[in-house]
Coordinates of C-alpha atoms in Angstrom, one line a residue:
M1 CA 37.2 -46.4 -39.7
F2 CA 33.2 -46.4 -38.6
Y3 CA 31.9 -42.7 -39.0
E4 CA 28.4 -41.8 -37.2
P5 CA 26.1 -40.5 -40.0
Y6 CA 26.0 -36.8 -39.9
E7 CA 22.1 -36.5 -39.3
K8 CA 22.4 -39.2 -36.3
R9 CA 25.1 -37.0 -34.6
R10 CA 23.1 -34.0 -35.0
G11 CA 19.8 -35.7 -33.5
V12 CA 22.0 -36.8 -30.2
R13 CA 23.0 -33.2 -30.0
R14 CA 19.5 -32.1 -29.9
E15 CA 18.5 -34.7 -27.6
R16 CA 21.2 -33.4 -25.1
E17 CA 20.2 -29.9 -25.6
R18 CA 16.7 -30.8 -24.8
E19 CA 17.8 -32.6 -21.8
R20 CA 19.8 -29.7 -20.7
R21 CA 17.1 -27.1 -20.9
G22 CA 14.7 -29.6 -19.2
G23 CA 17.0 -29.8 -16.3
C24 CA 17.1 -26.1 -15.9
A25 CA 13.4 -25.8 -15.7
P26 CA 13.1 -27.5 -12.2
R27 CA 16.0 -25.7 -10.6
A28 CA 14.6 -22.6 -11.7
L29 CA 11.2 -23.4 -10.5
L30 CA 12.8 -25.1 -7.1
F31 CA 14.3 -21.5 -6.6
L32 CA 11.3 -19.5 -7.2
V33 CA 9.3 -21.9 -4.7
K34 CA 12.1 -21.4 -2.1
L35 CA 12.0 -17.6 -2.6
L36 CA 8.0 -17.2 -2.3
F37 CA 8.2 -19.5 0.7
K38 CA 11.0 -17.2 2.5
L39 CA 9.1 -14.2 1.5
A40 CA 5.8 -15.5 3.1
I41 CA 7.8 -16.3 6.4
L42 CA 8.9 -12.9 6.2
I43 CA 5.6 -11.2 5.8
L44 CA 4.1 -13.6 8.6
I45 CA 7.0 -12.5 10.8
L46 CA 6.3 -8.7 10.2
A47 CA 2.6 -9.1 10.5
V48 CA 2.8 -10.9 13.6
V49 CA 5.3 -8.3 15.1
A50 CA 2.7 -5.4 13.8
F51 CA -0.2 -7.1 15.5
A52 CA 2.0 -7.1 18.6
L53 CA 2.7 -3.6 19.0
P54 CA 0.3 -2.0 21.8
P55 CA -2.5 -0.1 20.7
G56 CA -1.4 2.6 23.0
L57 CA 1.7 3.2 21.1
F58 CA -0.1 5.1 18.1
N59 CA -1.7 7.7 20.6
V60 CA 0.7 10.2 20.3
E61 CA 0.1 14.0 21.0
P62 CA -0.2 15.9 17.7
E63 CA 1.4 18.7 16.4
T64 CA -1.7 20.9 16.2
D65 CA -4.3 21.5 19.1
L66 CA -7.2 18.9 18.6
G67 CA -8.6 19.8 21.8
I68 CA -7.5 16.2 23.3
R69 CA -8.8 14.9 26.5
A70 CA -5.8 13.7 28.7
G71 CA -6.1 10.7 30.9
L72 CA -8.0 8.2 29.0
P73 CA -6.7 4.6 28.5
D74 CA -4.4 3.4 26.2
S75 CA -6.5 0.2 25.5
H76 CA -7.8 1.4 22.2
V77 CA -6.9 3.8 19.2
N78 CA -9.7 5.8 17.9
I79 CA -10.1 7.0 14.7
L80 CA -12.4 9.5 13.0
V81 CA -13.9 8.0 9.9
L82 CA -15.2 10.9 7.3
G83 CA -17.3 9.9 4.3
V84 CA -17.7 12.7 1.8
D85 CA -19.0 13.1 -1.8
A86 CA -16.7 12.5 -4.8
D87 CA -15.1 15.8 -4.8
R88 CA -13.5 16.2 -1.5
G89 CA -12.0 19.7 -2.1
N90 CA -15.2 21.9 -2.3
G91 CA -15.6 23.0 1.6
Q92 CA -18.5 20.3 1.4
R93 CA -19.9 18.9 5.0
S94 CA -18.9 15.5 5.8
D95 CA -21.8 13.0 5.1
T96 CA -20.7 10.3 7.5
M97 CA -18.9 10.5 10.7
M98 CA -17.7 7.5 12.5
I99 CA -15.5 6.7 15.2
L100 CA -13.6 3.4 14.9
S101 CA -11.9 2.2 18.2
V102 CA -9.4 -0.7 17.6
G103 CA -8.1 -2.6 20.7
Y104 CA -6.4 -5.9 21.0
R105 CA -9.7 -7.8 21.6
S106 CA -12.2 -5.4 20.5
L107 CA -13.6 -3.5 17.8
K108 CA -16.2 -1.0 18.1
L109 CA -18.0 1.5 15.7
T110 CA -19.7 4.7 16.7
S111 CA -21.8 6.8 14.4
I112 CA -22.4 10.4 15.0
L113 CA -25.7 11.9 13.5
R114 CA -24.7 14.6 11.0
D115 CA -27.5 17.4 12.4
T116 CA -26.2 17.1 15.9
V117 CA -25.6 20.6 17.0
V118 CA -22.4 21.3 18.8
D119 CA -19.9 24.3 19.3
I120 CA -17.4 24.4 16.4
E121 CA -14.1 26.2 17.3
G122 CA -14.1 29.7 15.6
H123 CA -17.8 29.1 14.0
G124 CA -19.9 29.1 17.1
R125 CA -22.9 26.7 17.3
G126 CA -23.7 24.6 14.2
K127 CA -24.1 21.0 12.9
I128 CA -21.3 18.8 13.6
N129 CA -20.8 18.1 10.0
G130 CA -20.0 21.4 9.0
A131 CA -16.7 21.0 10.9
Y132 CA -15.1 19.3 8.1
A133 CA -16.5 22.0 5.8
Y134 CA -14.9 25.0 8.0
G135 CA -11.5 23.4 8.6
G136 CA -11.3 19.7 7.2
A137 CA -10.3 16.7 9.0
E138 CA -8.6 18.4 11.8
L139 CA -11.5 20.8 12.7
A140 CA -13.6 17.7 12.2
M141 CA -11.3 15.6 15.0
R142 CA -11.2 18.8 17.2
T143 CA -14.9 19.3 17.3
V144 CA -15.7 15.5 17.8
N145 CA -12.9 15.8 20.9
E146 CA -14.3 18.6 22.6
T147 CA -17.8 17.4 22.3
F148 CA -17.4 14.0 23.7
G149 CA -14.2 14.4 25.5
M150 CA -12.0 12.0 23.5
N151 CA -8.5 11.7 22.1
I152 CA -8.8 11.4 18.5
S153 CA -5.7 12.2 16.6
K154 CA -6.0 9.8 13.5
Y155 CA -8.5 10.0 10.7
V156 CA -9.5 8.3 7.4
L157 CA -11.4 10.2 4.8
V158 CA -13.1 8.4 1.8
D159 CA -15.7 9.4 -0.9
Y160 CA -18.8 7.3 -1.7
L161 CA -17.2 5.6 -4.5
T162 CA -14.4 4.1 -2.2
L163 CA -17.1 2.4 -0.2
A164 CA -18.6 0.5 -3.2
R165 CA -14.8 -0.3 -4.2
L166 CA -14.0 -1.6 -0.6
V167 CA -17.0 -4.0 -1.0
D168 CA -16.1 -5.1 -4.4
A169 CA -12.6 -5.8 -3.2
V170 CA -13.9 -8.2 -0.6
G171 CA -16.4 -9.9 -3.0
G172 CA -19.5 -8.3 -2.1
V173 CA -21.4 -8.4 1.3
D174 CA -24.7 -10.3 2.5
L175 CA -26.9 -8.4 4.1
V176 CA -30.7 -8.6 5.2
I177 CA -32.9 -6.2 3.5
T178 CA -36.5 -5.2 3.2
E179 CA -38.7 -5.0 -0.3
A180 CA -38.7 -1.4 0.8
E181 CA -35.1 -1.0 0.9
M182 CA -34.6 -2.8 -2.0
E183 CA -36.9 -0.3 -4.0
Q184 CA -34.6 2.5 -2.5
I185 CA -31.4 0.7 -3.5
N186 CA -32.8 0.4 -7.1
A187 CA -33.9 4.3 -7.0
N188 CA -30.6 5.5 -5.9
N189 CA -28.6 3.7 -8.2
S190 CA -30.8 4.4 -11.0
R191 CA -29.0 7.9 -11.2
Y192 CA -25.7 6.2 -11.9
A193 CA -27.5 4.3 -15.1
G194 CA -25.4 5.0 -18.2
S195 CA -22.9 7.2 -16.5
T196 CA -19.5 6.9 -18.2
F197 CA -17.9 8.1 -14.8
I198 CA -18.9 5.4 -13.0
E199 CA -18.4 2.9 -15.7
S200 CA -14.9 4.3 -15.8
E201 CA -14.1 4.3 -12.1
L202 CA -15.6 1.0 -11.1
G203 CA -15.6 -0.7 -14.4
Y204 CA -19.4 -1.5 -14.3
L205 CA -22.8 0.0 -14.3
P206 CA -25.3 -0.6 -11.6
K207 CA -27.2 -4.0 -11.6
M208 CA -30.8 -3.8 -10.1
V209 CA -31.3 -5.9 -6.9
T210 CA -34.3 -8.6 -7.9
E211 CA -34.9 -9.8 -4.5
Y212 CA -35.2 -9.2 -0.7
S213 CA -35.0 -10.9 2.5
V214 CA -38.8 -12.4 2.5
D215 CA -38.4 -14.1 5.8
G216 CA -36.3 -11.2 7.6
E217 CA -33.5 -13.5 8.0
T218 CA -32.0 -14.9 4.8
P219 CA -29.2 -12.1 3.5
V220 CA -29.1 -11.1 0.2
H221 CA -25.9 -10.6 -1.8
L222 CA -24.9 -7.1 -2.9
D223 CA -22.2 -5.9 -5.0
G224 CA -20.3 -2.5 -4.2
L225 CA -22.5 -0.2 -5.9
Q226 CA -25.6 -2.0 -4.7
A227 CA -24.5 -1.6 -1.1
L228 CA -23.6 1.8 -1.7
G229 CA -27.3 2.2 -2.5
F230 CA -28.0 0.6 0.7
A231 CA -25.9 3.0 2.8
R232 CA -27.3 6.0 1.2
I233 CA -31.0 5.6 1.8
R234 CA -32.4 8.5 2.9
K235 CA -36.1 8.9 2.1
L236 CA -37.5 5.6 3.6
D237 CA -37.1 6.7 7.3
S238 CA -34.6 9.0 9.5
D239 CA -30.9 9.5 9.6
F240 CA -30.9 7.2 12.8
M241 CA -31.9 4.2 10.4
R242 CA -29.5 5.6 7.8
T243 CA -26.5 5.2 10.0
S244 CA -27.4 1.7 11.1
R245 CA -27.3 0.7 7.7
Q246 CA -23.9 2.2 7.3
R247 CA -22.6 0.3 10.3
R248 CA -24.3 -3.0 8.8
V249 CA -22.7 -2.5 5.6
V250 CA -19.0 -2.1 7.5
Q251 CA -19.9 -5.0 9.6
A252 CA -20.8 -7.3 6.5
A253 CA -17.7 -6.3 4.6
L254 CA -15.6 -7.1 7.8
A255 CA -17.5 -10.5 7.6
A256 CA -16.7 -10.8 4.3
L257 CA -13.0 -10.2 4.6
R258 CA -12.7 -12.7 7.7
A259 CA -14.2 -15.3 5.6
Q260 CA -11.3 -15.0 3.0
I261 CA -8.6 -14.4 5.7
A262 CA -6.3 -16.9 3.8
N263 CA -6.7 -15.5 0.4
P264 CA -4.1 -13.1 -0.6
L265 CA -5.6 -11.8 -3.7
V266 CA -8.2 -10.2 -1.7
Y267 CA -5.5 -8.4 0.1
V268 CA -3.8 -7.2 -3.2
R269 CA -7.4 -5.8 -4.0
L270 CA -7.8 -4.1 -0.8
I271 CA -4.4 -2.6 -0.6
D272 CA -4.7 -1.2 -4.2
V273 CA -8.0 0.5 -3.0
L274 CA -6.5 2.0 -0.1
L275 CA -3.5 3.3 -1.7
N276 CA -5.4 4.8 -4.4
N277 CA -8.8 6.0 -2.9
V278 CA -8.1 6.6 0.7
E279 CA -6.9 9.8 2.5
T280 CA -5.4 9.1 6.2
N281 CA -2.7 10.8 8.5
M282 CA -1.6 7.3 9.7
N283 CA 1.3 5.7 8.6
A284 CA 2.0 2.0 7.1
V285 CA 2.9 0.6 10.2
E286 CA 0.2 1.9 11.9
I287 CA -2.4 1.0 9.3
V288 CA -1.0 -2.5 9.3
S289 CA -0.9 -3.2 13.0
L290 CA -4.5 -1.8 13.6
G291 CA -5.6 -3.9 10.4
M292 CA -4.4 -7.0 11.8
K293 CA -6.1 -6.2 15.2
A294 CA -9.5 -5.4 13.5
L295 CA -9.3 -8.5 11.4
V296 CA -8.9 -11.0 14.4
C297 CA -11.2 -9.2 16.8
G298 CA -14.6 -10.4 17.8
E299 CA -17.8 -9.3 16.7
L300 CA -18.1 -5.6 15.9
E301 CA -19.9 -3.4 18.7
Q302 CA -22.0 -0.6 17.5
L303 CA -23.2 2.6 19.0
R304 CA -25.2 5.7 18.1
L305 CA -24.6 9.3 19.1
P306 CA -26.8 10.7 20.5
V307 CA -27.7 7.7 22.8
D308 CA -31.3 7.3 23.6
G309 CA -33.0 9.9 26.2
S310 CA -30.0 12.3 25.6
Y311 CA -31.3 14.7 22.7
T312 CA -34.3 16.3 21.3
D313 CA -35.0 16.3 17.6
D314 CA -37.0 19.1 15.7
G315 CA -36.6 17.4 12.2
S316 CA -33.8 19.4 11.1
N317 CA -31.2 19.8 14.2
I318 CA -30.8 17.5 17.0
S319 CA -29.9 19.1 20.4
I320 CA -27.8 17.0 22.8
D321 CA -26.8 16.6 26.5
A322 CA -23.1 16.7 25.6
A323 CA -22.2 15.4 28.8
A324 CA -24.2 12.4 28.8
N325 CA -23.0 11.4 25.4
A326 CA -19.5 11.9 26.3
E327 CA -20.0 9.5 29.2
A328 CA -21.9 7.1 27.3
L329 CA -19.3 6.9 24.5
R330 CA -16.1 6.5 26.9
A331 CA -18.3 3.7 28.6
F332 CA -18.8 2.0 25.3
I333 CA -15.3 2.2 24.0
Y334 CA -13.6 1.4 27.5
G335 CA -15.9 -0.6 29.4

């Protein structure tokens, strides 16, 4: 009787074992691909459903009195965006106040100058940025509503480093800057040089901007800290121009996001920033629905309050015609 040598039999067994292992890998890979495909389809369906939700669905009556004006159209959801310094809990004034108005096919951003003098419930006349210091986001919303006849019940609170994180999440922004603005960006960010806090929070220290838009048209690419330095320019001109720069950063960040609309890694980075650095009273459904609408809307339209011809400015306080500005704001948002 012929017997197969032991070494040969052992080689055959090893070959068969390799074949079995090789056969499992394609099956596992195919299963993973199918699973990811189904997950992608599910996410797409949920995104479409979220986008389809009407904006007016989120204009609900709040539990607290926010001085909401009744009877405004449901075509937009108005969100108060508050920007503060890194320490949010020390009764500080809001450094930035904006109204983000999101509709199905329109996205509008309104800056409110912080030196605008208004009535603040329980605190008399004062600068509008003091409302947050006196009563947090709720009093800030109420003050804006009562001054400008609005229906704001949603807010977003961010600190200055969150702006840098958001800009970095979309890969930086392209902005047209002057030589004077370049110098002010570097002056602002020189304060962060060597900061262990900044480095631990963002993972890098500021880099100097070395070019500007010589022709007044060619944009310069800025990272998060550089864009923050641009948005915080104070000494170059006025708060009117400062708020304009802030809106330009938002517009540039939105353009950068839209340019990468099919890149899932961008959304992963953005979600991480939003979950860990943004305070809001909006739930996940509202954020996704309004975020989808903002992403596919047309050009970001901008306004500044007070509007031209409706105020006097003594260099420290801005006195306004509240009725004229309320009318201008509602006309801007609702058309």
